[in-house]
């Protein structure tokens, strides 16, 4: 099977913060999981560069828009590299490979009549570069809901996309395929808004011709940044070598931009007679220490802070926290340092780390570091139950559910240590076979845990495998999650705590 996952392409004008890092990490975890399943994975992220504010920011700095975009795109790329993101490509909308495709598609739409020249007057949110419908503008008291600046009245001769034509098809699709837009609450919101009626939407702006992609055959018009941006998902893979990836299996983003992904983008694809993505998934927002993150409060969790967490607790612990406690569902999540530290100490250091460490230390001490043979499969059913729950959750992109299944297995295995008391068995020579069995069950369970956490904590997974004396690479998940994969007679590697405890 193929699996194509995308993140939004981020505005190149901004500095990366926890929101960008979150969506990209979630996509990375999905990509790594599907690779473990043996799927052919294509994972795309990138930067959205043709916004008008890029021109302004560049000018303030005495740079060309391209120079400014180059600098900032490099920051995003470097950030994702540092955070171990395994994307297969990084698309920048100022690249020729993208621009030529955008012109090609818009050209097709002009020819089919789905894009036409018309006139538009409306309330414009300059910060967001989007028109706000009359009823919304009134509701927002004619101010931007994002930055509070007044909306401006604007008239333009524009190219329009015949969005109205696709309302029924989209609604039918959403009704027939409940998984197309997720989570459920978001799907309902989108469907209700479509039912209110869809107007055709402007897809070009005039002026500012130097930065942006021209409407084919009309140099006076630049393609609206949102249409340009959405097309990245298709333009990147619309080549002879990559065509097999389309359609995307899941477009990931936060709820702020769901409308564009669940309505405008599928309608554009319908007009282009292309297949629709299998799923559009909009997660919630991170807030910081109980407060909404905003420019005015200056409380974004930015790179410096993320770097500090990573340096202190390890990249994998940070990824674990994002995956286990992030806003993947309908609700927002709070990133609070105290909560992160407490999760680190309890779930990672005390539970998972301690389980693996004490299990393997006992094999070291009582069996000279050699994996003993088991006479019974005490924890097999527990491992199988946990892995079934884990896989069902991962397949549904329910990362916290998957990690809950992992946690339940850790708790169960730690209880098994208390129940079987191997430290007591070790003092009774007649219990040698029983001790072998207990130790094997613990080591084998540690191996299963190492496999299951691999998409979320790839370094820790390798570390567990190295301590078990296994090769770093995890094989296909279906084969790895089979009881007995750890061979008796094997030698453990060097042992060390997985998560040093922090105060
Ligand atoms: O909207 N919590 O780019 P953008 C969680 N260029 N995720 C967050 C977040 C938060 N507080 N803040 C941002 C754009 N994000 C367009 C997209 S796509 C064709 C064009 C994440 O830089 C989340 O994924 O503003 C959100 O959808 C995205 O960053 C917005 O990124």
XYZ file of C-alpha atoms and ligand atoms in Angstrom:
534
model
C 0.000 0.000 0.000
C 1.051 3.581 -0.541
C 0.642 6.286 2.071
C 0.915 9.982 1.224
C 0.765 12.382 4.171
C 1.084 16.169 4.117
C 1.374 19.068 6.537
C 0.297 22.599 5.682
C 3.016 24.536 3.950
C 3.924 27.177 6.484
C 4.047 30.896 5.879
C 7.643 31.643 5.212
C 7.345 35.013 6.909
C 6.926 33.528 10.375
C 9.390 31.824 12.622
C 8.637 28.186 13.349
C 6.860 27.624 16.656
C 5.314 24.728 18.496
C 2.236 24.721 16.248
C 4.266 24.092 13.099
C 6.461 21.622 14.920
C 3.393 19.800 16.215
C 1.631 19.203 12.913
C 4.893 18.183 11.301
C 5.736 15.809 14.158
C 2.299 14.195 13.961
C 2.767 13.710 10.241
C 6.222 12.298 10.923
C 4.819 9.787 13.390
C 2.163 8.698 10.889
C 4.834 8.394 8.182
C 7.139 6.347 10.398
C 4.288 4.086 11.468
C 3.265 3.407 7.883
C 6.863 2.703 6.916
C 6.938 0.117 9.723
C 3.784 -1.377 8.256
C 5.687 -1.827 5.017
C 3.766 0.889 3.150
C 5.388 3.036 0.481
C 5.336 6.364 2.226
C 5.607 9.864 0.837
C 5.699 12.589 3.456
C 5.553 16.197 2.325
C 6.006 19.487 4.131
C 7.191 22.878 2.935
C 6.742 26.638 2.863
C 4.077 28.947 1.467
C 5.964 31.920 0.076
C 3.841 34.127 -2.149
C 2.013 36.079 0.534
C 1.995 39.863 0.041
C 3.474 40.341 3.512
C 6.652 38.584 2.335
C 7.176 41.513 -0.035
C 6.701 44.021 2.811
C 8.992 42.210 5.233
C 11.665 41.810 2.583
C 11.499 45.483 1.711
C 11.865 46.498 5.366
C 15.082 44.512 5.430
C 16.385 45.712 2.092
C 16.102 42.240 0.592
C 14.271 40.862 -2.411
C 11.255 38.705 -1.545
C 13.152 35.702 -2.844
C 16.170 36.373 -0.609
C 13.932 36.800 2.406
C 11.987 33.645 1.566
C 15.251 31.721 1.060
C 16.489 32.724 4.501
C 13.302 31.784 6.269
C 12.606 28.594 4.365
C 16.087 27.499 5.436
C 15.094 28.062 9.071
C 12.074 25.771 8.677
C 14.163 23.136 6.932
C 16.884 23.273 9.541
C 14.319 23.099 12.340
C 12.681 20.005 10.924
C 16.069 18.398 10.308
C 17.102 19.036 13.905
C 13.838 17.578 15.145
C 14.408 14.355 13.233
C 11.506 14.884 10.826
C 11.644 12.268 8.090
C 9.944 14.195 5.274
C 10.634 12.928 1.773
C 10.525 16.343 0.158
C 10.230 19.996 1.100
C 8.185 22.031 -1.340
C 8.652 25.768 -1.653
C 6.005 27.550 -3.661
C 8.605 29.829 -5.224
C 10.225 26.856 -6.933
C 9.760 26.513 -10.677
C 8.524 22.950 -10.383
C 5.564 24.305 -8.413
C 4.950 27.512 -10.370
C 4.695 25.800 -13.745
C 2.135 23.331 -12.382
C 0.033 26.079 -10.822
C -0.111 27.856 -14.167
C -0.929 24.628 -15.914
C -3.862 23.830 -13.606
C -5.255 27.352 -13.607
C -4.922 27.302 -17.390
C -7.007 24.124 -17.482
C -9.652 25.747 -15.290
C -9.768 28.855 -17.483
C -10.307 26.639 -20.481
C -13.070 24.614 -18.841
C -14.792 27.774 -17.610
C -14.464 26.896 -13.928
C -12.293 29.991 -13.621
C -13.722 33.201 -15.138
C -13.096 36.944 -14.999
C -15.510 38.921 -12.834
C -15.707 41.769 -10.359
C -15.629 41.502 -6.637
C -16.355 43.848 -3.789
C -16.116 42.805 -0.180
C -14.578 43.018 3.263
C -10.912 42.154 3.153
C -8.696 40.965 5.989
C -5.284 42.190 4.932
C -3.381 40.209 7.568
C -4.975 36.947 6.480
C -5.161 37.912 2.811
C -8.719 36.763 2.582
C -12.150 38.201 2.004
C -14.588 37.816 4.881
C -18.248 37.182 3.954
C -20.711 39.944 4.886
C -22.386 37.999 7.711
C -19.046 37.074 9.254
C -17.698 40.615 8.872
C -20.681 41.882 10.834
C -20.230 39.231 13.496
C -16.574 40.251 13.871
C -17.614 43.939 14.061
C -15.666 44.581 10.879
C -12.374 43.674 12.514
C -10.028 40.829 11.773
C -10.818 37.930 14.123
C -7.110 37.074 13.970
C -5.318 40.359 14.625
C -8.127 42.788 15.462
C -7.260 45.255 12.689
C -10.183 46.815 10.807
C -11.404 44.961 7.738
C -11.165 47.100 4.612
C -13.695 47.516 1.807
C -12.066 46.402 -1.398
C -13.157 46.190 -5.048
C -11.234 44.183 -7.573
C -11.513 42.792 -11.033
C -10.779 39.218 -10.342
C -10.679 35.773 -11.648
C -13.254 33.648 -9.870
C -13.463 29.974 -9.212
C -16.904 28.425 -9.680
C -17.045 27.003 -6.167
C -20.860 27.174 -6.102
C -21.018 24.476 -8.755
C -19.475 21.902 -6.438
C -21.475 22.405 -3.242
C -23.797 19.450 -3.797
C -21.059 17.063 -4.835
C -19.030 17.992 -1.777
C -21.943 17.552 0.590
C -22.780 14.177 -0.905
C -19.177 13.112 -0.566
C -19.089 14.174 3.094
C -22.335 12.409 3.818
C -21.268 9.203 2.117
C -17.774 9.192 3.591
C -17.780 10.303 7.217
C -14.014 9.839 7.432
C -13.338 12.314 4.626
C -13.312 15.263 7.029
C -12.255 14.594 10.597
C -12.664 14.908 13.551
C -16.435 14.595 13.642
C -17.168 18.020 15.196
C -15.168 19.714 12.477
C -16.929 17.697 9.799
C -20.280 18.893 11.106
C -19.135 22.506 11.117
C -17.955 22.274 7.545
C -21.150 20.588 6.352
C -23.341 23.167 8.058
C -21.418 25.966 6.447
C -21.717 24.392 3.002
C -25.464 24.055 3.567
C -25.622 27.832 4.093
C -24.569 28.112 0.470
C -21.312 28.552 -1.409
C -20.430 31.597 -3.473
C -17.839 31.612 -6.193
C -14.510 32.766 -4.794
C -11.951 35.187 -6.179
C -8.685 33.429 -6.943
C -6.515 36.283 -8.166
C -5.390 39.718 -7.098
C -4.096 42.622 -9.120
C -0.761 44.394 -8.804
C 2.209 43.120 -6.803
C 3.107 41.291 -9.983
C 6.735 40.770 -9.083
C 5.982 38.201 -6.361
C 3.524 35.436 -7.025
C 2.351 33.304 -9.877
C 0.678 35.052 -12.808
C -2.674 34.028 -14.153
C -1.787 32.454 -17.497
C -2.388 34.925 -20.308
C -3.033 37.869 -17.976
C 0.142 39.382 -16.497
C -1.899 41.938 -14.534
C -3.228 39.240 -12.209
C -1.443 37.126 -9.676
C -2.972 33.883 -8.451
C -4.305 34.248 -4.958
C -1.864 32.837 -2.412
C -4.287 30.246 -1.043
C -4.943 28.611 -4.385
C -1.240 28.683 -5.154
C -0.528 27.098 -1.754
C -3.140 24.334 -1.842
C -1.842 23.167 -5.186
C 1.494 22.181 -3.578
C 0.014 18.846 -2.517
C -0.564 17.903 -6.130
C 2.227 19.788 -7.914
C 4.932 17.996 -5.908
C 3.812 14.542 -6.963
C 2.448 15.344 -10.426
C 5.555 14.013 -12.168
C 6.179 10.760 -13.974
C 8.145 9.287 -11.085
C 5.734 10.282 -8.368
C 2.259 10.185 -9.825
C 1.443 6.940 -8.004
C 1.249 8.828 -4.698
C -1.820 10.814 -5.615
C -4.377 11.105 -4.046
C -3.052 12.122 -0.637
C -4.097 9.729 2.105
C -4.267 12.446 4.698
C -3.853 16.200 4.718
C -3.027 17.281 8.275
C -3.526 20.794 9.617
C -5.140 22.710 12.476
C -8.754 23.817 12.478
C -7.828 27.373 11.420
C -7.399 26.332 7.812
C -9.810 23.440 7.538
C -12.246 25.289 5.271
C -9.607 25.701 2.587
C -8.668 22.035 2.786
C -12.099 20.502 3.169
C -13.970 22.672 0.668
C -11.879 24.870 -1.635
C -9.218 22.259 -2.309
C -11.530 19.326 -3.026
C -13.647 21.586 -5.253
C -10.549 22.621 -7.193
C -9.649 18.964 -7.589
C -13.149 18.126 -8.783
C -12.853 20.905 -11.340
C -9.459 19.548 -12.406
C -10.974 16.074 -12.615
C -8.472 14.689 -10.172
C -9.058 12.243 -7.369
C -9.868 13.727 -3.975
C -7.689 13.199 -0.920
C -8.825 10.303 1.230
C -8.899 12.380 4.388
C -8.630 15.933 5.598
C -7.809 15.986 9.294
C -7.886 19.165 11.368
C -6.477 19.066 14.881
C -6.971 21.656 17.625
C -4.588 24.296 18.942
C -1.819 24.257 21.455
C -2.134 26.971 24.010
C 0.804 27.902 26.264
C 0.680 27.752 30.058
C -3.096 28.132 29.984
C -3.157 31.063 27.565
C -3.849 31.378 23.903
C -0.586 32.027 22.049
C -0.562 35.365 20.293
C 1.776 37.957 18.892
C 0.493 40.586 21.294
C 1.153 38.404 24.337
C 4.457 37.310 22.813
C 4.000 33.889 24.394
C 4.590 31.585 21.452
C 6.538 28.492 22.343
C 9.310 29.204 19.908
C 12.385 27.397 18.764
C 14.572 28.534 21.621
C 12.189 27.006 24.119
C 11.737 23.841 22.106
C 15.525 23.502 21.828
C 15.805 23.832 25.575
C 13.225 21.091 26.202
C 14.958 18.854 23.708
C 18.401 19.481 25.188
C 17.182 18.807 28.699
C 14.781 15.900 28.226
C 15.645 14.493 24.838
C 13.915 14.836 21.501
C 11.958 11.626 21.938
C 10.461 12.681 25.253
C 9.340 15.909 23.618
C 7.782 13.983 20.724
C 6.098 11.664 23.216
C 4.493 14.575 25.012
C 3.272 16.126 21.759
C 1.790 12.818 20.627
C 0.258 11.759 23.925
C -1.107 15.105 25.084
C -1.478 17.130 21.895
C -4.717 18.560 20.481
C -5.238 15.854 17.894
C -8.944 15.622 18.630
C -11.539 18.348 18.827
C -10.126 20.061 21.916
C -7.182 22.365 22.429
C -4.257 21.288 24.610
C -2.188 23.217 27.078
C 1.576 23.050 26.834
C 2.650 23.630 30.417
C 6.209 22.994 31.464
C 5.187 21.466 34.803
C 2.910 19.003 33.027
C 5.630 18.041 30.577
C 8.110 17.426 33.405
C 5.607 15.385 35.352
C 4.762 13.225 32.332
C 8.469 12.762 31.718
C 9.133 11.637 35.263
C 6.116 9.406 35.692
C 5.303 7.849 32.325
C 8.752 7.810 30.807
C 11.322 7.596 33.611
C 9.320 5.738 36.283
C 7.152 3.490 34.155
C 8.673 2.691 30.780
C 12.307 3.452 31.591
C 12.226 1.657 34.884
C 10.514 -1.419 33.453
C 13.113 -1.909 30.739
C 16.000 -1.037 32.995
C 15.103 -3.304 35.872
C 14.145 -6.174 33.574
C 17.416 -6.114 31.701
C 19.508 -5.398 34.787
C 18.118 -8.583 36.355
C 19.073 -10.593 33.276
C 22.521 -9.066 33.547
C 22.815 -9.862 37.198
C 21.114 -13.260 37.448
C 21.853 -14.695 34.000
C 25.135 -13.064 33.068
C 23.469 -10.987 30.328
C 22.158 -13.971 28.400
C 18.472 -14.071 27.439
C 17.039 -17.157 29.181
C 14.505 -19.608 27.757
C 10.875 -19.335 28.907
C 8.686 -22.222 29.988
C 5.488 -20.140 29.821
C 4.114 -17.188 27.882
C 2.866 -15.211 30.873
C 2.672 -11.818 29.161
C 1.874 -12.921 25.640
C -1.852 -12.263 25.783
C -1.190 -8.843 27.330
C 1.253 -7.952 24.582
C -1.146 -9.089 21.901
C -4.046 -7.188 23.392
C -1.979 -4.032 23.707
C -0.611 -4.264 20.197
C -4.057 -4.825 18.683
C -5.346 -1.719 20.462
C -2.207 0.160 19.481
C -2.495 -0.723 15.808
C -6.192 0.073 15.583
C -5.500 3.464 17.171
C -2.483 4.209 14.974
C -4.426 3.282 11.847
C -7.036 5.830 12.905
C -4.390 8.474 13.713
C -5.402 8.283 17.365
C -1.922 8.785 18.784
C -2.942 9.296 22.378
C -5.065 6.149 22.173
C -2.103 4.219 20.796
C 0.164 5.484 23.559
C -2.465 4.657 26.152
C -2.317 1.048 24.978
C 1.465 1.157 25.321
C 1.182 2.647 28.781
C -1.297 -0.024 29.877
C 1.173 -2.712 28.850
C 3.976 -0.991 30.753
C 1.826 -0.810 33.862
C 0.844 -4.451 33.507
C 4.463 -5.558 33.064
C 5.610 -3.539 36.067
C 2.874 -5.206 38.104
C 4.105 -8.565 36.824
C 7.514 -7.781 38.307
C 5.889 -7.108 41.678
C 3.740 -10.231 41.461
C 6.462 -12.632 40.406
C 9.184 -11.016 42.547
C 12.163 -12.208 40.484
C 14.540 -10.734 43.077
C 13.141 -13.322 45.519
C 13.162 -16.138 42.969
C 16.837 -15.419 42.390
C 17.552 -16.423 45.976
C 15.903 -19.825 45.555
C 17.935 -22.171 43.342
C 14.948 -24.518 42.881
C 13.092 -21.632 41.211
C 15.660 -21.236 38.421
C 13.245 -22.265 35.651
C 10.564 -19.956 36.964
C 13.049 -17.104 37.098
C 14.078 -17.831 33.497
C 10.442 -17.606 32.462
C 9.829 -14.328 34.264
C 12.971 -12.736 32.878
C 12.224 -13.828 29.337
C 8.680 -12.519 29.526
C 9.979 -9.157 30.687
C 12.664 -8.935 28.023
C 10.263 -9.977 25.273
C 7.694 -7.432 26.468
C 10.417 -4.781 26.406
C 11.065 -5.736 22.789
C 7.368 -5.324 21.914
C 7.355 -1.951 23.612
C 10.426 -0.939 21.624
C 8.594 -1.739 18.410
C 5.390 0.034 19.343
C 7.064 3.245 20.448
C 9.344 3.378 17.410
C 7.245 5.833 15.341
C 6.958 8.222 18.287
C 10.367 7.717 19.925
C 12.701 6.331 17.253
C 15.898 6.934 19.264
C 14.569 5.322 22.410
C 13.339 2.396 20.319
C 16.848 1.909 18.926
C 18.249 2.236 22.377
C 15.948 -0.492 23.735
C 16.897 -2.732 20.842
C 20.597 -2.150 21.371
C 20.234 -3.034 25.050
C 18.401 -6.214 24.036
C 21.284 -7.035 21.716
C 19.169 -6.511 18.582
C 19.917 -4.608 15.396
C 18.795 -0.984 15.466
C 16.367 -1.320 12.595
C 12.866 -2.426 13.435
C 11.511 -4.854 10.829
C 7.947 -5.010 9.530
C 5.566 -4.443 12.361
C 3.463 -7.527 11.575
C 6.513 -9.732 11.981
C 7.995 -7.857 14.916
C 4.822 -8.038 16.973
C 4.860 -11.803 17.275
C 5.592 -13.576 20.507
C 9.002 -15.186 20.692
C 10.865 -12.757 18.449
C 13.594 -12.390 21.057
C 15.832 -15.436 20.770
C 16.820 -17.284 23.929
C 20.581 -17.492 24.248
C 21.127 -14.010 22.824
C 23.384 -11.578 24.639
C 22.245 -8.221 25.925
C 24.089 -5.077 24.902
C 25.359 -2.438 27.302
C 22.656 -1.239 29.690
C 21.826 2.334 30.581
C 18.689 4.112 31.857
C 16.468 5.243 28.969
C 15.252 8.398 30.681
C 17.490 9.941 33.328
C 15.218 11.216 36.079
C 14.830 15.003 36.429
C 13.805 16.968 39.445
O -1.952 28.801 7.362
N -1.513 24.777 17.608
O 0.341 28.686 7.326
P 0.719 28.919 8.851
C -1.392 23.773 16.736
N 0.377 28.944 4.745
N -1.027 23.956 15.456
C -0.757 25.194 15.034
C -0.860 26.308 15.899
C -1.262 26.057 17.254
N -1.378 27.024 18.164
N -0.530 27.409 15.200
C -0.221 27.006 13.943
C -0.886 28.730 6.767
N -0.342 25.666 13.843
C -0.883 28.563 5.271
C -1.188 27.116 4.961
S -1.526 25.053 3.328
C -1.930 24.837 1.727
C -1.257 26.760 3.506
C -0.053 24.850 12.662
O 2.186 29.117 8.863
C -1.297 24.166 12.155
O -0.934 23.089 11.339
O -0.129 29.958 9.458
C -1.906 25.267 11.320
O -2.903 24.785 10.444
C -0.683 25.767 10.606
O 0.354 25.712 11.609
C -0.802 27.168 10.035
O 0.441 27.516 9.534
